[in-house]
Short mmCIF file of C-alpha atoms and ligand atoms in Angstrom, two decimals:
data_model
loop_
_atom_site.label_atom_id
_atom_site.label_comp_id
_atom_site.label_asym_id
_atom_site.label_seq_id
_atom_site.Cartn_x
_atom_site.Cartn_y
_atom_site.Cartn_z
CA MET E 1 14.40 17.01 -20.30
CA LEU E 2 14.28 14.26 -17.69
CA GLU E 3 15.07 10.82 -19.11
CA PHE E 4 13.85 7.65 -17.42
CA PRO E 5 15.25 4.13 -17.87
CA LYS E 6 14.11 2.22 -20.96
CA LYS E 7 12.18 -0.62 -19.30
CA PHE E 8 10.47 1.51 -16.68
CA TRP E 9 7.14 0.41 -15.18
CA TRP E 10 4.78 3.25 -15.98
CA GLY E 11 1.63 2.18 -14.27
CA ALA E 12 -0.95 2.51 -11.55
CA ALA E 13 -2.22 0.55 -8.57
CA THR E 14 -5.56 -0.51 -7.19
CA SER E 15 -6.77 -3.44 -5.09
CA GLY E 16 -9.46 -6.12 -5.35
CA PRO E 17 -11.62 -4.91 -2.46
CA GLN E 18 -11.50 -1.31 -3.70
CA SER E 19 -12.31 -1.93 -7.36
CA GLU E 20 -14.18 -5.21 -7.89
CA GLY E 21 -17.31 -4.84 -5.79
CA ARG E 22 -18.71 -7.65 -3.63
CA PHE E 23 -20.48 -9.44 -6.53
CA ASP E 24 -20.46 -13.24 -6.11
CA LYS E 25 -18.07 -13.03 -3.19
CA LYS E 26 -18.57 -15.78 -0.61
CA HIS E 27 -16.89 -14.22 2.42
CA ALA E 28 -16.83 -10.76 3.97
CA ASN E 29 -13.56 -9.03 4.74
CA MET E 30 -13.00 -6.70 7.70
CA PHE E 31 -14.28 -3.68 5.79
CA ASP E 32 -17.27 -5.46 4.23
CA TYR E 33 -18.30 -6.42 7.73
CA TRP E 34 -17.63 -3.03 9.26
CA TYR E 35 -19.84 -1.44 6.61
CA GLU E 36 -22.58 -3.95 7.42
CA ILE E 37 -22.59 -3.05 11.11
CA GLU E 38 -21.67 0.66 11.02
CA PRO E 39 -22.37 2.20 7.58
CA GLU E 40 -22.42 5.68 9.10
CA VAL E 41 -18.64 5.72 9.66
CA PHE E 42 -18.11 5.62 5.88
CA TYR E 43 -18.12 8.85 3.91
CA LYS E 44 -21.69 9.48 2.70
CA GLN E 45 -22.43 5.92 3.81
CA GLN E 46 -20.90 4.60 0.60
CA GLY E 47 -19.72 1.01 1.03
CA PRO E 48 -17.66 -1.54 -0.90
CA ASP E 49 -20.64 -3.33 -2.53
CA THR E 50 -20.16 -1.93 -6.03
CA ALA E 51 -16.78 -0.15 -5.69
CA SER E 52 -15.83 0.72 -9.29
CA ASN E 53 -17.59 -2.38 -10.67
CA PHE E 54 -14.35 -3.94 -11.95
CA TYR E 55 -15.85 -7.41 -11.46
CA ASN E 56 -18.30 -6.69 -14.27
CA SER E 57 -16.44 -4.10 -16.33
CA TYR E 58 -12.85 -5.35 -16.17
CA LYS E 59 -12.53 -5.58 -19.96
CA LYS E 60 -13.57 -2.00 -20.59
CA ASP E 61 -11.58 -0.80 -17.58
CA ILE E 62 -8.40 -2.49 -18.77
CA GLN E 63 -8.97 -0.96 -22.20
CA LEU E 64 -9.11 2.49 -20.58
CA MET E 65 -5.93 1.76 -18.64
CA LYS E 66 -4.24 0.89 -21.89
CA GLU E 67 -5.44 4.17 -23.36
CA CYS E 68 -3.60 5.93 -20.52
CA GLY E 69 -0.39 4.19 -21.59
CA LEU E 70 -0.06 1.96 -18.52
CA ASN E 71 2.43 -0.84 -19.16
CA SER E 72 1.93 -2.43 -15.72
CA VAL E 73 -0.94 -2.42 -13.22
CA ARG E 74 -1.14 -3.69 -9.67
CA THR E 75 -4.28 -5.14 -8.21
CA SER E 76 -4.88 -7.78 -5.57
CA ILE E 77 -6.54 -11.18 -5.42
CA GLN E 78 -9.18 -11.18 -2.73
CA TRP E 79 -8.77 -13.94 -0.15
CA THR E 80 -12.50 -13.59 0.52
CA ARG E 81 -13.27 -14.30 -3.14
CA LEU E 82 -10.73 -16.95 -4.08
CA ILE E 83 -11.07 -19.27 -1.12
CA ASP E 84 -14.24 -21.22 -0.42
CA ASP E 85 -13.27 -23.03 2.76
CA LEU E 86 -11.01 -20.77 4.81
CA GLU E 87 -9.69 -23.65 6.92
CA THR E 88 -8.81 -26.11 4.16
CA ASN E 89 -8.11 -23.49 1.49
CA THR E 90 -10.23 -24.98 -1.25
CA VAL E 91 -10.73 -22.56 -4.12
CA ASN E 92 -13.91 -21.16 -5.60
CA SER E 93 -13.97 -22.08 -9.28
CA GLU E 94 -15.87 -18.93 -10.37
CA ALA E 95 -13.25 -16.82 -8.65
CA VAL E 96 -10.43 -18.74 -10.34
CA ASP E 97 -12.17 -18.12 -13.68
CA PHE E 98 -12.58 -14.42 -12.90
CA TYR E 99 -8.94 -13.84 -11.97
CA ASN E 100 -7.81 -15.91 -14.95
CA ARG E 101 -9.85 -13.70 -17.26
CA VAL E 102 -8.49 -10.54 -15.63
CA ILE E 103 -4.86 -11.68 -15.82
CA ASP E 104 -5.27 -12.85 -19.41
CA GLU E 105 -6.90 -9.57 -20.40
CA PHE E 106 -4.06 -7.54 -18.87
CA ILE E 107 -1.54 -9.63 -20.77
CA ALA E 108 -3.53 -9.43 -24.01
CA GLN E 109 -3.48 -5.64 -23.71
CA GLY E 110 0.28 -5.59 -23.16
CA ILE E 111 -0.03 -4.68 -19.47
CA GLU E 112 2.11 -6.54 -16.93
CA PRO E 113 -0.14 -7.73 -14.09
CA ILE E 114 1.46 -7.14 -10.70
CA ILE E 115 -0.42 -9.13 -8.08
CA ASN E 116 -0.65 -8.41 -4.40
CA LEU E 117 -2.17 -10.83 -1.88
CA HIS E 118 -3.32 -8.85 1.14
CA HIS E 119 -4.59 -5.30 1.03
CA PHE E 120 -6.33 -4.71 4.41
CA ASP E 121 -8.83 -7.47 3.47
CA LEU E 122 -8.53 -10.26 6.01
CA PRO E 123 -11.66 -12.48 6.04
CA VAL E 124 -13.63 -11.24 9.04
CA GLU E 125 -14.49 -14.81 10.11
CA LEU E 126 -10.81 -15.30 10.88
CA TYR E 127 -10.88 -12.25 13.11
CA HIS E 128 -13.96 -13.42 14.95
CA LYS E 129 -12.69 -16.96 15.33
CA TYR E 130 -9.00 -16.43 16.03
CA GLY E 131 -8.33 -12.70 16.52
CA GLY E 132 -7.12 -12.30 12.93
CA TRP E 133 -3.47 -11.34 12.60
CA GLU E 134 -3.00 -11.82 16.35
CA SER E 135 -3.01 -15.53 15.60
CA LYS E 136 -0.26 -17.64 14.08
CA HIS E 137 -2.87 -20.08 12.81
CA VAL E 138 -4.17 -17.23 10.63
CA VAL E 139 -0.61 -16.68 9.41
CA ASP E 140 -0.61 -20.28 8.17
CA LEU E 141 -4.06 -19.93 6.59
CA PHE E 142 -2.76 -16.90 4.68
CA VAL E 143 0.16 -18.97 3.42
CA GLY E 144 -2.37 -21.57 2.21
CA PHE E 145 -4.27 -18.88 0.31
CA ALA E 146 -1.02 -17.52 -1.15
CA THR E 147 -0.02 -21.02 -2.25
CA GLN E 148 -3.32 -21.39 -4.13
CA CYS E 149 -2.65 -18.07 -5.88
CA PHE E 150 0.83 -19.19 -6.99
CA LYS E 151 -0.56 -22.53 -8.14
CA HIS E 152 -3.42 -21.12 -10.23
CA PHE E 153 -1.88 -17.94 -11.61
CA GLY E 154 1.90 -18.35 -11.23
CA ASP E 155 2.32 -19.48 -14.83
CA ARG E 156 1.44 -15.94 -16.01
CA VAL E 157 1.99 -13.61 -13.06
CA LYS E 158 5.68 -12.77 -12.86
CA TYR E 159 5.58 -10.23 -10.02
CA TRP E 160 3.97 -11.00 -6.69
CA PHE E 161 3.67 -9.02 -3.48
CA THR E 162 2.61 -10.39 -0.11
CA HIS E 163 1.10 -7.40 1.72
CA ASN E 164 0.21 -3.82 0.96
CA GLU E 165 1.16 -1.45 3.80
CA PRO E 166 1.18 -3.92 6.71
CA MET E 167 1.98 -1.04 9.09
CA VAL E 168 -1.39 0.52 8.26
CA VAL E 169 -3.10 -2.66 9.48
CA VAL E 170 -1.16 -2.42 12.74
CA GLU E 171 -1.84 1.29 13.20
CA GLY E 172 -5.44 1.28 12.02
CA GLU E 173 -6.65 -1.85 13.80
CA TYR E 174 -4.49 -1.86 16.96
CA LEU E 175 -3.21 1.63 17.73
CA TYR E 176 -4.97 4.66 16.31
CA GLU E 177 -8.52 3.43 15.68
CA PHE E 178 -9.06 4.08 12.01
CA HIS E 179 -9.76 0.49 10.92
CA TYR E 180 -12.18 -2.03 12.45
CA PRO E 181 -11.94 -3.42 15.19
CA LYS E 182 -10.32 -0.19 16.49
CA ILE E 183 -8.43 -1.83 19.34
CA VAL E 184 -5.93 0.31 21.27
CA ASP E 185 -3.28 -2.06 22.55
CA GLY E 186 0.44 -1.50 21.97
CA LYS E 187 1.46 -5.05 22.91
CA LYS E 188 -1.07 -6.64 20.59
CA ALA E 189 0.05 -4.21 17.89
CA VAL E 190 3.62 -5.45 18.25
CA GLN E 191 2.52 -9.09 17.97
CA VAL E 192 0.36 -8.33 14.94
CA ALA E 193 3.26 -6.54 13.24
CA TYR E 194 5.50 -9.54 13.86
CA ASN E 195 2.84 -11.98 12.64
CA LEU E 196 2.32 -9.94 9.46
CA GLN E 197 6.05 -10.10 8.79
CA LEU E 198 6.05 -13.83 9.51
CA ALA E 199 3.12 -14.29 7.10
CA SER E 200 5.03 -12.44 4.40
CA SER E 201 8.21 -14.46 4.94
CA LYS E 202 6.32 -17.76 5.04
CA ALA E 203 4.45 -16.86 1.84
CA ILE E 204 7.79 -16.07 0.21
CA GLU E 205 9.09 -19.45 1.38
CA ALA E 206 6.03 -21.14 -0.16
CA PHE E 207 6.56 -19.19 -3.39
CA ARG E 208 10.18 -20.30 -3.60
CA THR E 209 9.36 -23.93 -2.95
CA SER E 210 6.73 -23.72 -5.73
CA GLY E 211 9.70 -23.36 -8.06
CA PHE E 212 8.95 -20.19 -10.04
CA LYS E 213 12.53 -19.43 -10.97
CA GLU E 214 11.80 -16.62 -13.44
CA SER E 215 9.35 -14.74 -11.21
CA GLN E 216 9.86 -12.37 -8.30
CA ILE E 217 8.17 -11.73 -4.98
CA GLY E 218 8.26 -8.74 -2.66
CA ILE E 219 6.29 -6.65 -0.19
CA ILE E 220 4.70 -3.22 -0.51
CA LEU E 221 5.60 -0.86 2.31
CA ASN E 222 4.37 2.64 2.98
CA LEU E 223 7.39 4.70 3.93
CA THR E 224 7.04 8.06 5.60
CA PRO E 225 10.55 9.49 5.92
CA LEU E 226 11.16 11.06 9.32
CA TYR E 227 12.22 14.68 9.69
CA PRO E 228 12.97 16.12 13.13
CA ALA E 229 11.53 19.51 14.07
CA THR E 230 15.00 20.78 14.98
CA GLU E 231 18.55 19.44 14.98
CA GLU E 232 18.57 19.31 18.78
CA SER E 233 19.43 15.91 20.17
CA ALA E 234 16.05 15.27 21.82
CA ASP E 235 14.23 15.85 18.52
CA LEU E 236 16.78 13.80 16.61
CA LEU E 237 16.28 10.94 19.05
CA ALA E 238 12.49 11.14 18.76
CA SER E 239 12.81 11.07 14.97
CA HIS E 240 15.15 8.08 15.07
CA GLN E 241 12.88 6.12 17.36
CA ALA E 242 9.80 6.86 15.27
CA ASP E 243 11.70 5.79 12.16
CA LEU E 244 12.66 2.45 13.73
CA TRP E 245 9.07 1.53 14.41
CA ILE E 246 7.26 3.18 11.49
CA ASN E 247 9.65 2.44 8.61
CA ARG E 248 12.46 0.12 9.60
CA PHE E 249 10.44 -2.63 11.28
CA PHE E 250 9.18 -4.09 7.99
CA MET E 251 12.03 -2.73 5.84
CA ASP E 252 14.75 -4.43 7.85
CA ALA E 253 12.89 -7.68 8.34
CA SER E 254 11.81 -7.90 4.68
CA VAL E 255 15.10 -6.88 3.08
CA LYS E 256 17.73 -7.88 5.64
CA GLY E 257 15.85 -10.71 7.34
CA GLN E 258 16.28 -9.15 10.78
CA PHE E 259 14.38 -6.68 12.93
CA PRO E 260 16.34 -3.57 13.99
CA THR E 261 18.30 -4.53 17.11
CA GLU E 262 17.67 -1.18 18.80
CA LEU E 263 13.94 -1.62 18.34
CA VAL E 264 14.06 -5.15 19.73
CA ALA E 265 15.97 -3.85 22.78
CA MET E 266 13.42 -1.08 23.31
CA LEU E 267 10.51 -3.53 23.12
CA GLN E 268 12.28 -5.90 25.51
CA LYS E 269 12.76 -3.05 27.97
CA GLU E 270 9.04 -2.29 27.68
CA ASP E 271 8.21 -5.98 28.18
CA ALA E 272 6.40 -5.72 24.86
CA LEU E 273 8.40 -8.00 22.59
CA TRP E 274 6.43 -10.37 20.34
CA SER E 275 6.32 -14.07 21.04
CA TYR E 276 8.47 -15.99 18.58
CA THR E 277 10.33 -19.21 18.00
CA ASP E 278 13.86 -19.65 16.66
CA GLU E 279 12.41 -21.56 13.75
CA GLU E 280 10.26 -18.55 12.80
CA LEU E 281 13.21 -16.19 13.03
CA ALA E 282 15.12 -18.52 10.70
CA ILE E 283 12.26 -18.39 8.17
CA ILE E 284 12.30 -14.58 8.33
CA ALA E 285 16.09 -14.53 7.94
CA GLU E 286 16.07 -16.86 4.94
CA ASN E 287 13.11 -15.51 3.01
CA THR E 288 13.89 -11.92 2.18
CA VAL E 289 12.28 -10.14 -0.76
CA ASP E 290 13.45 -10.01 -4.38
CA GLN E 291 12.21 -6.48 -4.72
CA LEU E 292 10.27 -3.77 -2.88
CA GLY E 293 7.23 -1.69 -3.69
CA ILE E 294 7.31 1.64 -1.88
CA ASN E 295 4.15 3.67 -1.32
CA PHE E 296 4.96 7.30 -0.66
CA TYR E 297 2.43 10.02 0.03
CA HIS E 298 3.77 12.34 2.70
CA PRO E 299 6.67 12.92 5.08
CA HIS E 300 6.47 12.50 8.85
CA ARG E 301 7.77 15.32 11.02
CA VAL E 302 8.27 14.77 14.72
CA GLU E 303 9.62 16.39 17.83
CA ARG E 304 10.55 15.21 21.31
CA PRO E 305 7.60 13.78 23.26
CA GLU E 306 5.82 15.91 25.81
CA PHE E 307 6.52 13.41 28.60
CA SER E 308 9.65 11.37 29.03
CA PRO E 309 9.29 7.86 27.58
CA ASN E 310 10.31 6.71 31.06
CA SER E 311 7.15 8.17 32.59
CA LEU E 312 5.02 5.62 34.39
CA ALA E 313 2.31 4.32 32.09
CA VAL E 314 0.20 1.22 32.46
CA ASP E 315 -0.06 0.53 28.75
CA PHE E 316 2.76 0.55 26.24
CA MET E 317 2.25 2.54 23.04
CA PRO E 318 5.08 2.91 20.50
CA ASN E 319 4.27 6.58 19.87
CA LYS E 320 5.21 7.58 23.41
CA TYR E 321 8.71 8.05 22.00
CA TRP E 322 7.78 10.98 19.76
CA LYS E 323 5.25 13.72 19.14
CA ASP E 324 3.95 14.58 15.69
CA TYR E 325 5.06 17.99 14.55
CA GLU E 326 3.30 20.34 12.14
CA MET E 327 5.93 22.41 10.44
CA PRO E 328 4.78 26.02 10.06
CA GLY E 329 4.42 27.03 6.42
CA ARG E 330 4.33 23.45 5.20
CA ARG E 331 2.83 22.84 1.78
CA MET E 332 -0.40 20.90 1.96
CA ASN E 333 -2.87 18.93 -0.05
CA VAL E 334 -5.64 20.59 1.89
CA ASP E 335 -8.36 18.21 0.68
CA LYS E 336 -6.59 15.17 2.04
CA GLY E 337 -4.78 16.87 4.91
CA TRP E 338 -1.36 15.54 3.93
CA GLU E 339 1.83 17.54 3.55
CA ILE E 340 3.29 17.63 0.03
CA TYR E 341 7.06 17.15 0.10
CA PRO E 342 8.29 15.53 -3.13
CA LYS E 343 11.95 15.61 -2.16
CA ALA E 344 11.19 12.87 0.36
CA LEU E 345 11.10 10.47 -2.58
CA TYR E 346 14.73 11.30 -3.26
CA ASP E 347 15.52 10.70 0.42
CA ILE E 348 13.79 7.31 0.29
CA ALA E 349 15.72 6.34 -2.83
CA LYS E 350 19.04 7.32 -1.21
CA ASP E 351 18.18 5.39 1.93
CA ILE E 352 17.46 2.24 -0.09
CA GLN E 353 20.65 2.78 -2.08
CA GLU E 354 22.84 3.34 0.94
CA ASN E 355 21.25 1.19 3.65
CA TYR E 356 19.44 -1.63 1.87
CA GLY E 357 22.03 -2.83 -0.63
CA ASN E 358 20.42 -0.82 -3.45
CA ILE E 359 17.78 -3.51 -3.80
CA SER E 360 15.50 -3.31 -6.83
CA TRP E 361 12.34 -1.30 -6.06
CA PHE E 362 9.59 0.76 -7.59
CA VAL E 363 7.22 3.46 -6.45
CA SER E 364 4.15 1.31 -5.96
CA GLU E 365 1.85 4.17 -4.90
CA ASN E 366 2.03 7.92 -5.00
CA GLY E 367 -0.79 10.24 -5.76
CA MET E 368 -2.98 13.17 -4.99
CA GLY E 369 -6.45 12.72 -3.52
CA VAL E 370 -8.81 15.55 -4.39
CA SER E 371 -12.39 15.88 -3.24
CA ASN E 372 -15.26 17.13 -5.37
CA GLU E 373 -13.22 16.86 -8.55
CA GLU E 374 -16.31 17.64 -10.64
CA ARG E 375 -15.45 21.29 -10.02
CA TYR E 376 -12.67 20.84 -12.59
CA LEU E 377 -14.95 19.42 -15.30
CA VAL E 378 -14.54 21.21 -18.62
CA ASP E 379 -16.52 19.85 -21.58
CA GLY E 380 -16.99 16.53 -19.81
CA ARG E 381 -13.32 16.02 -18.90
CA ILE E 382 -11.61 16.67 -15.56
CA GLU E 383 -8.75 19.11 -16.10
CA ASP E 384 -6.53 17.94 -13.27
CA ASP E 385 -3.43 20.06 -13.82
CA TYR E 386 -2.70 19.87 -10.08
CA ARG E 387 -2.25 16.08 -10.42
CA ILE E 388 0.13 16.52 -13.36
CA GLN E 389 2.12 19.02 -11.29
CA PHE E 390 2.14 16.68 -8.27
CA ILE E 391 3.36 13.69 -10.30
CA SER E 392 5.96 15.77 -12.15
CA GLU E 393 7.50 17.09 -8.94
CA HIS E 394 7.79 13.60 -7.50
CA LEU E 395 9.24 12.25 -10.73
CA TYR E 396 11.74 15.10 -10.76
CA TRP E 397 13.19 13.96 -7.42
CA LEU E 398 12.98 10.29 -8.33
CA ASN E 399 14.88 11.04 -11.53
CA GLN E 400 17.62 12.79 -9.57
CA ALA E 401 18.08 9.71 -7.43
CA ILE E 402 18.05 7.36 -10.44
CA GLN E 403 20.78 9.45 -12.04
CA GLU E 404 22.77 8.95 -8.85
CA GLY E 405 22.38 5.18 -9.08
CA ALA E 406 19.11 4.42 -7.29
CA ASN E 407 17.80 1.04 -8.43
CA CYS E 408 14.23 2.16 -9.06
CA HIS E 409 12.45 0.49 -11.96
CA GLY E 410 9.03 2.08 -12.00
CA TYR E 411 6.44 4.58 -10.94
CA HIS E 412 2.87 3.57 -10.19
CA LEU E 413 0.25 6.15 -9.46
CA TRP E 414 -2.54 5.49 -7.02
CA THR E 415 -4.81 4.80 -8.92
CA PRO E 416 -5.83 3.97 -12.52
CA ILE E 417 -9.59 4.47 -12.08
CA ASP E 418 -11.18 6.40 -9.18
CA CYS E 419 -11.96 3.68 -6.68
CA TRP E 420 -13.58 3.14 -3.30
CA SER E 421 -11.27 3.87 -0.40
CA TRP E 422 -12.12 2.45 3.02
CA MET E 423 -13.65 4.98 5.42
CA ASN E 424 -13.07 7.76 2.92
CA ALA E 425 -15.12 5.81 0.37
CA TYR E 426 -15.27 8.07 -2.70
CA ARG E 427 -14.27 11.30 -0.97
CA ASN E 428 -10.74 11.61 -2.38
CA ARG E 429 -10.34 10.96 -6.08
CA TYR E 430 -6.88 9.81 -7.20
CA GLY E 431 -7.42 8.30 -10.65
CA LEU E 432 -6.21 9.02 -14.15
CA ILE E 433 -9.75 8.00 -15.07
CA SER E 434 -12.84 9.30 -13.30
CA THR E 435 -15.76 7.14 -12.18
CA ASN E 436 -19.27 8.45 -12.02
CA ILE E 437 -20.40 6.38 -9.04
CA HIS E 438 -24.09 6.68 -9.99
CA THR E 439 -23.79 5.53 -13.60
CA GLN E 440 -20.38 3.81 -13.48
CA VAL E 441 -19.42 5.77 -16.60
CA LYS E 442 -15.63 6.17 -16.70
CA THR E 443 -13.84 9.02 -18.43
CA ILE E 444 -10.14 9.65 -18.92
CA LYS E 445 -8.94 12.82 -17.19
CA LYS E 446 -6.40 15.24 -18.61
CA SER E 447 -3.73 13.49 -16.51
CA GLY E 448 -4.55 10.18 -18.23
CA TYR E 449 -3.64 11.54 -21.65
CA TRP E 450 -0.58 13.22 -20.21
CA PHE E 451 0.51 9.95 -18.57
CA LYS E 452 0.25 8.14 -21.90
CA GLU E 453 2.77 10.49 -23.44
CA LEU E 454 5.04 10.15 -20.44
CA SER E 455 4.94 6.37 -20.66
CA GLU E 456 5.47 6.27 -24.41
CA THR E 457 8.42 8.67 -24.44
CA GLY E 458 9.96 7.90 -21.05
CA GLN E 459 10.75 11.61 -20.91
CA LEU E 460 9.45 14.46 -18.82
CA ASP E 461 9.89 18.07 -19.75
CA PHE E 462 9.87 19.59 -16.29
CA SER E 463 12.06 21.70 -14.05
CA LEU E 464 11.40 22.87 -10.52
CA GLU E 465 10.48 26.52 -10.03
CA GLU E 466 12.89 28.05 -7.59
C1 BG6 Y 1 -3.04 3.98 0.39
C2 BG6 Y 1 -3.72 2.64 0.36
O1 BG6 Y 1 -2.35 4.12 1.57
O2 BG6 Y 1 -3.89 5.11 0.34
C3 BG6 Y 1 -4.94 2.63 -0.56
O3 BG6 Y 1 -2.84 1.61 -0.04
C4 BG6 Y 1 -5.79 3.87 -0.33
O4 BG6 Y 1 -5.66 1.45 -0.34
C5 BG6 Y 1 -4.94 5.10 -0.61
O5 BG6 Y 1 -6.96 3.87 -1.09
C6 BG6 Y 1 -5.70 6.43 -0.52
O6 BG6 Y 1 -6.38 6.57 0.69
P1 BG6 Y 1 -7.52 7.67 0.94
O7 BG6 Y 1 -8.03 7.36 2.27
O8 BG6 Y 1 -6.90 9.01 0.82
O9 BG6 Y 1 -8.55 7.52 -0.13
#
């Protein structure tokens, strides 16, 4: 029997733009806008307008979450909902009322609300006017929005996070073309990454000066542990360099207050270093996180690049230092196209224990996206044994690490209720609770009942098959 710590966060994560719907929202975010101009890029042309209707059904939804035994839930406050005037950061009173009601309802149901501030949902006006995260003015506007959140909700929200997966913003918007505006520009990507870190550190500074002594603030990072294709030095080097950019950029800056020196040297050599001031670096150094949320879905395997990184290229791209590698025989979630490798969670935990001062952290997302889940409907309930297996295997490795001293205080599944997911819209279902997107009827899946027992007992009867 696997035993988990007594005060463990057993929960699940969603975000404002993916659950609430656009009802009564004054501004459009990047995805709202993208859907307006190019609906065909979204799976079955399903957009964010209704999402899972949380704006209207939050009471019932929170009740269902409670029935799944969740003792903590993460969502995010939408910048595009809370703020009326994006330049002066005045708040919208209906939005303040809405988030107050949501937070109060979570607390009334005995669920700890964990609030994140930015989940890929920059107001599109700030992109059109200033280039979005390319601009340091936008960094300051974000800090203004964050300050309003602390002011209005900080009396009840004890756990705050600045960004969700900032590296996905960098990769999607500035490198690999999977988020609007699909720019391909390595140098801009580097500046955006730096500005996102600066925004996080400045928001943390604002939080600390607001004087919430009993509360904590952190950042949510998606880590994809690197595994080299072979133990040969060229593959090891490729893996190391990928790791520096993909994982350590935000980890080091957020936890240690400094960017990895090797990465800085590489960017200098490429003439691609971000523009900065000493004052900004001091803010980053002084405002490290209280705790981390780690999203883990899949490992990242790489091999040496096809061409030497010293080849002549006009444009710098960070991924010229490695080549993605598909390990033969790897285990896959075929629906989503991601490798399943639960032991990576143990590797992450050891890395945090050994290289990041064993800082307090929790698994802020993990989960299994499955398409066409109706095929597993039995008597009106989705029998998602594969999800129970997936979670169990990850918890097995997490438990090993905790027994060895890892400072992990929770496990949050993505997601409580099937929600809308960017370009994939409703293709991959991850929830403990299913959503019928035509009727908005929500039904607890088998995994939801199983999770309740897990959360109530803090025990898991599971061993790995050899
Ligand atoms: C995570 C994001 O990386 O992946 C979520 O934080 C997202 O916002 C989730 O919904 C699942 O993504 P997808 O594309 O498989 O539905």
